[in-house]
Short mmCIF file of C-alpha atoms in Angstrom, two decimals:
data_model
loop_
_atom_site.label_atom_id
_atom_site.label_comp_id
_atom_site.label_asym_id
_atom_site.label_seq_id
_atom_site.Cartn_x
_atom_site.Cartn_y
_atom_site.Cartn_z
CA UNK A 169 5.54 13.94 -13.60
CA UNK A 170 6.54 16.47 -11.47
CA UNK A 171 5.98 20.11 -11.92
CA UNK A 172 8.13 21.57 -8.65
CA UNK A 173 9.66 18.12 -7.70
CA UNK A 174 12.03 20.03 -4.95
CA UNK A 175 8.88 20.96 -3.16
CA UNK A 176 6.88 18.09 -3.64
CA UNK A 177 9.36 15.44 -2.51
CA UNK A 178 10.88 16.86 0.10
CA UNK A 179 11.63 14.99 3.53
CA UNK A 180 9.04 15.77 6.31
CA UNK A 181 11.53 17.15 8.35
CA UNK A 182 12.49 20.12 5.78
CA UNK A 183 8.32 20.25 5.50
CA UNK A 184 7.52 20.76 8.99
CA UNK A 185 10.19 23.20 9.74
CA UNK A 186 9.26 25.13 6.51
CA UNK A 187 5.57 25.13 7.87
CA UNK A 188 6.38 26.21 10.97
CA UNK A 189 8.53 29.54 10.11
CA UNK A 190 5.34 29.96 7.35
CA UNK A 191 2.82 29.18 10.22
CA UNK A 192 5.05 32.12 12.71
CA UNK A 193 4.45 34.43 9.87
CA UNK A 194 1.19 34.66 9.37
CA UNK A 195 0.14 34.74 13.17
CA UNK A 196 1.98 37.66 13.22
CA UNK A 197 0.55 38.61 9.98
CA UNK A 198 -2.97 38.31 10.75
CA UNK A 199 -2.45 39.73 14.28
CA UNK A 200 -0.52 42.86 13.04
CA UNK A 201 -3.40 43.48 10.23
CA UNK A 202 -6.66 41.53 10.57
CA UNK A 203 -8.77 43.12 13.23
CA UNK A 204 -10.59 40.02 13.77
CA UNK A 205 -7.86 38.12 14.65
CA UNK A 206 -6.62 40.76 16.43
CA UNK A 207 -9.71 40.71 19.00
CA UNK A 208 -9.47 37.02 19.21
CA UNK A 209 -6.00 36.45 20.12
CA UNK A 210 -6.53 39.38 22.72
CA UNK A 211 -9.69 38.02 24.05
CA UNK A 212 -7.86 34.31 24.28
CA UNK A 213 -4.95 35.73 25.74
CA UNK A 214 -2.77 34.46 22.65
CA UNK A 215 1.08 36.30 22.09
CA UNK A 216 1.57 35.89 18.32
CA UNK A 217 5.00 35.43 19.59
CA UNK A 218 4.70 32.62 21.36
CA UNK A 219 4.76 30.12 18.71
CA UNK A 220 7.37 27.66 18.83
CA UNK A 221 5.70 24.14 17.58
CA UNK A 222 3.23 22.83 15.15
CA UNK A 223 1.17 21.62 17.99
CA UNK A 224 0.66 24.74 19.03
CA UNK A 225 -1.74 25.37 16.37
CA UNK A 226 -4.66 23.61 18.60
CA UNK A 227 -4.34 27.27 21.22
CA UNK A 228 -5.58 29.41 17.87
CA UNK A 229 -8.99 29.68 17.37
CA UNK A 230 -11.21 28.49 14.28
CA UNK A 231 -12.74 30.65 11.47
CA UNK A 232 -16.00 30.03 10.06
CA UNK A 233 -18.06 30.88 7.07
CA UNK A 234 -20.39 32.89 9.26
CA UNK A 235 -16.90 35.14 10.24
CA UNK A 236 -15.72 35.53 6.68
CA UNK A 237 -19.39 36.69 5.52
CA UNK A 238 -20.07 39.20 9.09
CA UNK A 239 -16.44 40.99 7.82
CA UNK A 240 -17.86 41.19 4.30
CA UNK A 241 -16.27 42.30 1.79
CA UNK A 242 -13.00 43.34 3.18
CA UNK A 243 -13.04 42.52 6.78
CA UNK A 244 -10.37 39.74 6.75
CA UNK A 245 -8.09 40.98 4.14
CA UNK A 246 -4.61 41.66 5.68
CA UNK A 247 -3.16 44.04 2.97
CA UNK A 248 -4.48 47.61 1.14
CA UNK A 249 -6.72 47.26 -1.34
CA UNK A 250 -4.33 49.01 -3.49
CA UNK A 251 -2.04 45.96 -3.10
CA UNK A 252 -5.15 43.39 -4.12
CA UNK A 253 -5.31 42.25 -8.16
CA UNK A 254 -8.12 40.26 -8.27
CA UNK A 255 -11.19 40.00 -6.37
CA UNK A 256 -13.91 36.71 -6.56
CA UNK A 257 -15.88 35.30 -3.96
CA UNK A 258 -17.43 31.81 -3.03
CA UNK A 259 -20.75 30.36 -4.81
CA UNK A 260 -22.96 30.26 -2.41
CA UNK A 261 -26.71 30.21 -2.61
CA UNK A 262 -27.32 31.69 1.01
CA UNK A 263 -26.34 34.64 3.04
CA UNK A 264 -23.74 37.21 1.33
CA UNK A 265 -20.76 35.37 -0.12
CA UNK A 266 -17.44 35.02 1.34
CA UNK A 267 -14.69 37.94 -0.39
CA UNK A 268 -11.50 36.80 -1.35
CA UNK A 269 -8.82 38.93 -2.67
CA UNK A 270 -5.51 38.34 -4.32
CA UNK A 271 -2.03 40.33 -4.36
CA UNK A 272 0.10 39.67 -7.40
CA UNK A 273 1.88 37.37 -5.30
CA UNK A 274 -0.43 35.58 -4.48
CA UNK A 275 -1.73 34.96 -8.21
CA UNK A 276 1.46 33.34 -8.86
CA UNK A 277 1.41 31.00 -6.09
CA UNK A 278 -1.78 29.96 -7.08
CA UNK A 279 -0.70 29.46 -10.63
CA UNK A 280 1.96 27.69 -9.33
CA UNK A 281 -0.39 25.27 -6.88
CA UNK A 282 -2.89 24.42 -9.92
CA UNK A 283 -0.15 23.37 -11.88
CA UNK A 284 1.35 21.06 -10.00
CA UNK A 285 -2.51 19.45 -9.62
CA UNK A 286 -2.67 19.72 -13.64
CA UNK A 287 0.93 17.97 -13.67
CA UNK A 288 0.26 15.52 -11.71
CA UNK A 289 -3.10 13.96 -13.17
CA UNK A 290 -1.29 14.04 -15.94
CA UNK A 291 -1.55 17.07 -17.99
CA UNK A 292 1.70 18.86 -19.69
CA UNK A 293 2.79 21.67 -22.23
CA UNK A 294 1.08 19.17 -25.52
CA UNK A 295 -2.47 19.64 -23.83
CA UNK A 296 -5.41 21.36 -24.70
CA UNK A 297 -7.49 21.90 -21.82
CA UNK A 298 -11.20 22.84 -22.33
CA UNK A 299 -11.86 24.49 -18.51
CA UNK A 300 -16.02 24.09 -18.55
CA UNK A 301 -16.33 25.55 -15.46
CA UNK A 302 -18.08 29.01 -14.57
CA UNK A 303 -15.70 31.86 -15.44
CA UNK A 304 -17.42 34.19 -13.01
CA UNK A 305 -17.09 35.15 -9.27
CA UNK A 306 -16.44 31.19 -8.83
CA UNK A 307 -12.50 30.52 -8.49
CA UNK A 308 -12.87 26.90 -10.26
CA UNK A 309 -12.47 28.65 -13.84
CA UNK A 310 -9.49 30.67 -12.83
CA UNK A 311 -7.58 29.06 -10.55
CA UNK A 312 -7.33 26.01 -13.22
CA UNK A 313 -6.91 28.44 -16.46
CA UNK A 314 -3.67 29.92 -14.43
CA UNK A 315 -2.44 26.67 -13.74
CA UNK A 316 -2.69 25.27 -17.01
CA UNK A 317 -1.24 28.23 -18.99
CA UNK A 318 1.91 27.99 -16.31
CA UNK A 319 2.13 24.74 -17.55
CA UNK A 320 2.23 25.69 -21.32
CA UNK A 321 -0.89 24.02 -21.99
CA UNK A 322 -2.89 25.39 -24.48
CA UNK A 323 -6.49 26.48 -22.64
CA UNK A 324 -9.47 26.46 -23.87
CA UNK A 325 -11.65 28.87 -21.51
CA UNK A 326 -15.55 27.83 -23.12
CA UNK A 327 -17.29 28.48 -19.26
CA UNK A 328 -19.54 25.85 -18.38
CA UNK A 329 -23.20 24.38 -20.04
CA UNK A 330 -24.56 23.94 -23.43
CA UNK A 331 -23.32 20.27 -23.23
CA UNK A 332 -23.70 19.87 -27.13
CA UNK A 333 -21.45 23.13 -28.03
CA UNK A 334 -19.11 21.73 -25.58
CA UNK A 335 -18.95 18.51 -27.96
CA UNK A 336 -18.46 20.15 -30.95
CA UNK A 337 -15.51 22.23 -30.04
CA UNK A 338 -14.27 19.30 -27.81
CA UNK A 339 -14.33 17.72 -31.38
CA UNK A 340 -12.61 20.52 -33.47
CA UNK A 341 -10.39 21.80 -31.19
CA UNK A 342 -8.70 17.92 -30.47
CA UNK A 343 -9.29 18.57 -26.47
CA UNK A 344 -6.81 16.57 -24.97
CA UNK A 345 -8.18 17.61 -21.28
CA UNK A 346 -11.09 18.27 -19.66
CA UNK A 347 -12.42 19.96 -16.36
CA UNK A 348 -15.60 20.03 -15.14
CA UNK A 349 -17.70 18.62 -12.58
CA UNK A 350 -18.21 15.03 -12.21
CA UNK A 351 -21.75 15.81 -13.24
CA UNK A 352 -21.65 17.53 -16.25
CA UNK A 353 -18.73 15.14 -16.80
CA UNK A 354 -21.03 12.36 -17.23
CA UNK A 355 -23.65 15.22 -19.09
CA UNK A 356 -20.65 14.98 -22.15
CA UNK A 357 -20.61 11.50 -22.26
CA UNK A 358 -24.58 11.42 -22.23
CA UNK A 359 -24.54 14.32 -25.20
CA UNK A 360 -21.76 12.59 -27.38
CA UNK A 361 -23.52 9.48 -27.45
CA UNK A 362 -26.86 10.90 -28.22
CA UNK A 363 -24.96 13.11 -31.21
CA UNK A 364 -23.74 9.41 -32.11
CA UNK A 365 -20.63 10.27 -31.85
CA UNK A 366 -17.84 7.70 -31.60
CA UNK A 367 -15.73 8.32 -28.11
CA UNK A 368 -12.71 6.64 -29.27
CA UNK A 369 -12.61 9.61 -32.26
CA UNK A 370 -11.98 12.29 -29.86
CA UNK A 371 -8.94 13.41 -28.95
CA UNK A 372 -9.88 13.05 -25.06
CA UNK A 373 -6.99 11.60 -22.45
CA UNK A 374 -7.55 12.81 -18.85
CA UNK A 375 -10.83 14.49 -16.87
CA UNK A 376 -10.00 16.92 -13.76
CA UNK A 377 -13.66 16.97 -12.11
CA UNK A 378 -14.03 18.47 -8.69
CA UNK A 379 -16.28 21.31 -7.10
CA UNK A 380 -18.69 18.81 -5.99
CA UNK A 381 -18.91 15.47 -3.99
CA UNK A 382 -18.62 11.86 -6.31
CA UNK A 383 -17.71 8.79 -5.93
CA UNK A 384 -15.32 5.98 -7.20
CA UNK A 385 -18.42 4.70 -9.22
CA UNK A 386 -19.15 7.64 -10.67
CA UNK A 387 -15.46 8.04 -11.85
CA UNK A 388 -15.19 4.43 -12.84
CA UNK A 389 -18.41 5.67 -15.45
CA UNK A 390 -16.86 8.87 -16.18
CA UNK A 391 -13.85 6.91 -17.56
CA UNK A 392 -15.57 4.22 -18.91
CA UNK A 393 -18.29 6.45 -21.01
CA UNK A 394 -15.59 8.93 -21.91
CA UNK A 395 -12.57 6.50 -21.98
CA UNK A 396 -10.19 8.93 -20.16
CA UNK A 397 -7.91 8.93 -16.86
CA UNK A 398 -9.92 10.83 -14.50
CA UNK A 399 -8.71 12.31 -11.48
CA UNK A 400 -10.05 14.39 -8.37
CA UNK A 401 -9.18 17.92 -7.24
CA UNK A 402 -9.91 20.03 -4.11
CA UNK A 403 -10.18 23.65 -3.17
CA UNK A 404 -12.56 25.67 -1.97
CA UNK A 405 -12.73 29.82 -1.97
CA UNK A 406 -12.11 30.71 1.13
CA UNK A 407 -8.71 29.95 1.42
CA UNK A 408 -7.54 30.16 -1.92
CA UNK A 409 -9.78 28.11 -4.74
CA UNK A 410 -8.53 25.28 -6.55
CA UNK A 411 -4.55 24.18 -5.91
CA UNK A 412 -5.72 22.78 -2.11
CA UNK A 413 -4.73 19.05 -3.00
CA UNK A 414 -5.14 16.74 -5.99
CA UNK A 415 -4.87 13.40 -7.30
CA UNK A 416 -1.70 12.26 -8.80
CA UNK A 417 -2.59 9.44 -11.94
CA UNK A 418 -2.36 6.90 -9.72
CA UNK A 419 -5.38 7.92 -7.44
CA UNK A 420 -5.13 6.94 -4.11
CA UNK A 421 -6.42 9.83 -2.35
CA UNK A 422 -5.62 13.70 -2.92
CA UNK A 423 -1.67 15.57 -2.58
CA UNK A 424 -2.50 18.02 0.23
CA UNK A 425 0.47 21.04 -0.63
CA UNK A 426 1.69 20.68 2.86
CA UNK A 427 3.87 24.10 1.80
CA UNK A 428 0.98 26.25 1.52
CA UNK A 429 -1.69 24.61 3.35
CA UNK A 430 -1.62 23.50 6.95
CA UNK A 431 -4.38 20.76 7.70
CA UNK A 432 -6.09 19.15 10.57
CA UNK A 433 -8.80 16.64 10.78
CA UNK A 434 -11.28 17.23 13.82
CA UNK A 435 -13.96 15.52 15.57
CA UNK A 436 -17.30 18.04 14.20
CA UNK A 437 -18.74 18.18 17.41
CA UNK A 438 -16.16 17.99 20.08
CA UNK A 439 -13.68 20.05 17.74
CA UNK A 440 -10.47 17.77 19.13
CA UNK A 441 -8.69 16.58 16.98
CA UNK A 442 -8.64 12.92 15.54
CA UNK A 443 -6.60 9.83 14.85
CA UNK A 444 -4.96 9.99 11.50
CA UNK A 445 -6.73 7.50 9.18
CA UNK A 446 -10.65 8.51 11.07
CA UNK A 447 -13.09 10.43 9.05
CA UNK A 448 -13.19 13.87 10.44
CA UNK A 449 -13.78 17.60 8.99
CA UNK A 450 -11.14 18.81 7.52
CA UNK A 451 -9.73 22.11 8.72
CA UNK A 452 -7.11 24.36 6.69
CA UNK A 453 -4.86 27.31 7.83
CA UNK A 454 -3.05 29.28 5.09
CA UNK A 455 0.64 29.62 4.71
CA UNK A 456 1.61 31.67 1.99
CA UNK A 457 -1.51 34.22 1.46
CA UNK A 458 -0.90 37.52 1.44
CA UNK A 459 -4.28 39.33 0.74
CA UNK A 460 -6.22 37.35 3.21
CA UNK A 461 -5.01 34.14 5.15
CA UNK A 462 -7.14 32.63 7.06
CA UNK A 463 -6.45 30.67 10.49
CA UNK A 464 -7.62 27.35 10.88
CA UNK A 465 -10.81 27.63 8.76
CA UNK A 466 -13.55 24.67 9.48
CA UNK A 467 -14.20 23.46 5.92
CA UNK A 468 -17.21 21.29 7.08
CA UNK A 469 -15.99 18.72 4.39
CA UNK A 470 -15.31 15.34 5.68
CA UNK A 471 -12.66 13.35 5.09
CA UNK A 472 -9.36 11.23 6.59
CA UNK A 473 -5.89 12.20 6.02
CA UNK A 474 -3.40 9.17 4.38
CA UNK A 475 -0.02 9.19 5.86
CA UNK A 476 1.48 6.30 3.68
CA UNK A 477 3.93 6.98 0.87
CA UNK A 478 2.31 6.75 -2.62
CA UNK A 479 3.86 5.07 -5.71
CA UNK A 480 3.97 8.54 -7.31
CA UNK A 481 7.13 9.38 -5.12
CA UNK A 482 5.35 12.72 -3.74
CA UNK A 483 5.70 13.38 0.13
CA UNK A 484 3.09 15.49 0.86
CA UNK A 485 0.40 13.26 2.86
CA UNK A 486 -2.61 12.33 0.95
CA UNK A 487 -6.22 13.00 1.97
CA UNK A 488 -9.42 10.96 0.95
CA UNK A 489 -12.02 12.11 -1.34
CA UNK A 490 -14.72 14.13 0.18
CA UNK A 491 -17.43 12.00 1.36
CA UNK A 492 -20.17 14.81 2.59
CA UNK A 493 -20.05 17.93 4.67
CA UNK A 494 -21.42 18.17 8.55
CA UNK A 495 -24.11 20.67 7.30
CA UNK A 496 -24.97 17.76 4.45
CA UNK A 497 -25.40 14.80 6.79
CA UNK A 498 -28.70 14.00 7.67
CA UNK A 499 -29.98 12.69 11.07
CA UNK A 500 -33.40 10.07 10.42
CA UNK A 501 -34.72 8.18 13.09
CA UNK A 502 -31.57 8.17 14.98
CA UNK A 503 -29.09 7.05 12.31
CA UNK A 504 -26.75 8.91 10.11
CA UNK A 505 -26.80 9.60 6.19
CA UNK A 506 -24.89 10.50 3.73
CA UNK A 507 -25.63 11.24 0.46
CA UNK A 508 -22.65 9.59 -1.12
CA UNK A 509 -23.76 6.52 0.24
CA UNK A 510 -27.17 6.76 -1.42
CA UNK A 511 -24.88 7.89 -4.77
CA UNK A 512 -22.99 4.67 -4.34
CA UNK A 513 -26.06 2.17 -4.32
CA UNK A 514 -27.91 3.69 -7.00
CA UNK A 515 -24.30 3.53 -9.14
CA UNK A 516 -24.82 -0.47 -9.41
CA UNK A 517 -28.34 -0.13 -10.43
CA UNK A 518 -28.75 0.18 -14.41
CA UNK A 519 -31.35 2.39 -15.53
CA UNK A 520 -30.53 4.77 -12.73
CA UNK A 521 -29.39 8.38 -13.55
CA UNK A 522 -26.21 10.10 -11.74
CA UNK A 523 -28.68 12.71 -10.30
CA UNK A 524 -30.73 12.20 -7.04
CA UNK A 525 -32.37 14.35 -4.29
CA UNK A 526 -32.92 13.47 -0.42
CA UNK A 527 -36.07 14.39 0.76
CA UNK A 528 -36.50 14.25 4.90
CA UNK A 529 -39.73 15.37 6.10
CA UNK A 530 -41.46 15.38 9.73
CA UNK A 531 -44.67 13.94 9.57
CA UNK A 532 -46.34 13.76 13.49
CA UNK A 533 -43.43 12.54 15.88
CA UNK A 534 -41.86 10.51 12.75
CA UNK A 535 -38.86 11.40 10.19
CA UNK A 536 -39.48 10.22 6.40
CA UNK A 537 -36.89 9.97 4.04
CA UNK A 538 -38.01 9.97 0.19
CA UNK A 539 -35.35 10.00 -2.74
CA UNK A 540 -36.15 10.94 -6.07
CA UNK A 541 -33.76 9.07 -8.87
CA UNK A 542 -33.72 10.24 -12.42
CA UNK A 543 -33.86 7.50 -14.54
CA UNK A 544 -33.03 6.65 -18.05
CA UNK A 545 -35.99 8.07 -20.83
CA UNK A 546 -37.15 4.70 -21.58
CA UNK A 547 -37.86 3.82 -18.56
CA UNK A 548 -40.78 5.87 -19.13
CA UNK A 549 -41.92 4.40 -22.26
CA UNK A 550 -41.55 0.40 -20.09
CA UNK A 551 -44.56 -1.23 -18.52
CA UNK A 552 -45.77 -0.26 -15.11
CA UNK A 553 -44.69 -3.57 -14.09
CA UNK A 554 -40.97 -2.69 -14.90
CA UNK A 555 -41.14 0.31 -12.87
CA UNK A 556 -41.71 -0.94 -9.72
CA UNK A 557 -39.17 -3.57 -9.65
CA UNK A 558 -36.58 -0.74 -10.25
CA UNK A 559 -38.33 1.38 -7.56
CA UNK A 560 -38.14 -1.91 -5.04
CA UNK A 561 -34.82 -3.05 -6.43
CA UNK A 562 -33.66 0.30 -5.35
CA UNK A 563 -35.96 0.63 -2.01
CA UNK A 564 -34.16 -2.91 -0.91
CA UNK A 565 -30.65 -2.10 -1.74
CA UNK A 566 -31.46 1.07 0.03
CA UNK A 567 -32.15 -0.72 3.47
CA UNK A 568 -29.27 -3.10 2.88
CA UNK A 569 -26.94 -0.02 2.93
CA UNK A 570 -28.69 2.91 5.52
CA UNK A 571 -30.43 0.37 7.39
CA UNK A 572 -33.91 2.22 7.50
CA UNK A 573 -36.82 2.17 4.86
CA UNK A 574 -37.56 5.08 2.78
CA UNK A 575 -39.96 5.98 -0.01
CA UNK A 576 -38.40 6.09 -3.84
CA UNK A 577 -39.44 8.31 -6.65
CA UNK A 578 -38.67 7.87 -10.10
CA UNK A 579 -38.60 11.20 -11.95
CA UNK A 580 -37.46 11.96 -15.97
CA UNK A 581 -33.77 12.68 -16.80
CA UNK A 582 -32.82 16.44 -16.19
CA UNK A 583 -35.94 16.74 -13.97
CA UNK A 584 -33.55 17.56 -10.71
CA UNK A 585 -30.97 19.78 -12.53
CA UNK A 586 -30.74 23.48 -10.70
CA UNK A 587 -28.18 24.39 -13.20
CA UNK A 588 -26.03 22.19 -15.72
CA UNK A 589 -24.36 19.02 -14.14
CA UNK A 590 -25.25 19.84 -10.66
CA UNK A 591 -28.09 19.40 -7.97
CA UNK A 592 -28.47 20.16 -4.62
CA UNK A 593 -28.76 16.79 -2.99
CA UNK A 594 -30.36 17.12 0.37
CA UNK A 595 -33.85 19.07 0.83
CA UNK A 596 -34.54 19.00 5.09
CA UNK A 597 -38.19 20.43 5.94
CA UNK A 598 -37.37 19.88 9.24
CA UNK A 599 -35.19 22.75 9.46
CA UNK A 600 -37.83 25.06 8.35
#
């Protein structure tokens, strides 16, 4: 299914000339209005004029968190307030948060963008989507609630936590639809059993999880637990919120809406760009915004871009899910971590919980690496001797994967929650 087919199929050739007379745009656009960019194109010597190619992108300079939040609120908005319908901002836990604003225009794009994501994991006008997401500052709740009433769907906006509420009116509403995290995805399927509820009762058909890194073992549970299709989505605030990219129901990596979004992959720390195909951090430039585009915004996310055609038919190229962020990865004794790859092993392990926490300390002249794993309430309740073989088990298959030995703590279910279905994954003391 298709929900602007025109768009989504059309020939490169039609895309990159469209994305070049959007790209000529909002240079000017930002030049003529955002005093940041102003100063930077003047101090790089840049004429906003001067545009004639996509590769000329690589002469504009990047934006970074740190710019959006020293321009806070309104800094990097390119229209009047007056012109600006809605206002949210990032979550973030440090520093102010990053201010983005929305013209009426700009709604309906949006609207527009999270349909097509809803469309293509498979949701239509029959639907009733339960959004449990945070309807607050974040743009998750929003962004997906537009989209989904564009559609027809019928939407059912309950905000995010009290897992077993969730159940109940996932139960007598018939949800056809839900979207959440992965994490409080899998906090559902953990509640309906313990209610002793029967999956295959529910109504349930398709999952949208995204605003937080998982893996294709945690999906392959999500589905299996909840017995749904279950695909990814990507956004993020700054440039817009959900609507970036998505998965279509055949998931093999994420629609990027070439349209509206211009994307690069680049090497973090050299900040050239990459080989399509080579994990890199993804970096977006805005096409379409009118309250406040942003040029060539460093994401920190890592991923690889997928340039061959899909089943599905759509043309925009594909990008992989989100395997960490720069300012995630962890350095110990010389080698580089990730914590999807510590996800991934402790996915095969039964017992295991889908919650973990890295934590790197200095002790002397030497790194250590502990991770805590929640495990299942009965492991509690087994003999000593039972619980560490699952803390070696784990330990071992640990090594196998990172390739360095690190100390393993099992800790009760819910122990590592910060707030419902997700956890902040990587403590460093070395930074402090």
């Amino acid at each position: 299914m298709y929900w602007e087919a025109v768009s989504e199929c059309m020939s490169r050739d039609e895309l990159e000339q469209l994305q070049l007379e959007r790209l000529q745009a909002t240079i000017l656009r930002v030049y003529m209005n955002v005093p940041f960019y102003r100063k930077k194109f003047e101090e790089l010597a840049i004429d906003p004029d001067s545009f004639r190619s996509l590769n000329d992108l690589s002469k504009l300079p990047f934006t970074t968190k740190d710019d959006l939040r020293d321009n806070y609120p309104y800094g990097f908005f390119a229209v009047p307030l007056r012109e600006v319908v809605r206002l949210q901002a990032s979550s973030g836990t440090t520093g102010k948060p990053t201010v983005v604003g929305y013209t009426r225009n700009d709604i309906k794009i949006w609207s527009n963008l999270t349909a097509r994501i809803l469309t293509s994991g498979g949701i239509s006008q029959s639907d009733i989507v339960q959004i449990a997401f945070d309807y607050g500052l974040f743009t998750g709740a929003f962004g997906l609630h537009y989209g989904a009433e564009r559609i027809g769907a019928s939407v059912i906006p309950i905000s995010s936590g009290n897992a077993r509420r969730q159940v109940k009116i996932m139960q007598d509403f018939k949800t056809t639809a839900l979207v959440c995290t992965p994490g409080f995805a899998l906090m559902m399927a953990d509640t309906i059993q313990e209610l002793g509820i029967n999956v295959n009762s529910l109504s349930l058909k398709y999952g949208l999880c995204g605003a937080e890194q998982w893996s294709e073992s945690m999906r392959n549970e999500i589905q299996e637990k909840l017995k749904i299709i279950c695909t990814d989505n990507y956004g993020l605030s700054e440039v817009m919120g959900p609507g970036v990219a998505g998965e279509c129901i055949e998931r093999k990596g994420l629609h990027i809406n070439e349209d509206h979004f211009l994307v690069e992959i680049i090497d973090p720390e050299t900040l050239q760009p990459i080989p399509v195909g080579s994990v890199g951090e993804l970096v977006i430039t805005t096409l379409t915004r009118e309250a406040n585009p942003i040029i060539r915004f460093r994401t920190r996310d890592l991923t690889s871009l997928i340039s061959e055609p899909c089943p599905c038919g759509r043309t925009f190229r594909r990008m992989t899910r989100v395997i960490g962020r720069t300012d995630d990865m962890i350095k110990v004794k010389g080698i580089n971590i990730f914590p999807s790859q510590i996800e991934a092993v402790l996915f095969e392990i039964e017992g295991t919980e889908p919650h973990y926490q890295l934590i790197v300390d200095r002790k002397g002249s030497e790194d250590e690496l502990k991770v805590l794993v929640e495990v299942s309430e009965s492991m509690f309740f087994d003999q000593m001797k039972k619980q560490r073989e699952l803390v070696e088990l784990i330990r071992k298959r640990l090594f196998n994967e990172i390739g360095i030995s690190l100390d393993v703590k099992l800790v009760e279910k819910k122990t590592l929650q910060q707030s419902e279905g997700k956890v902040k994954k990587v403590i460093d003391y070395r930074k402090k």
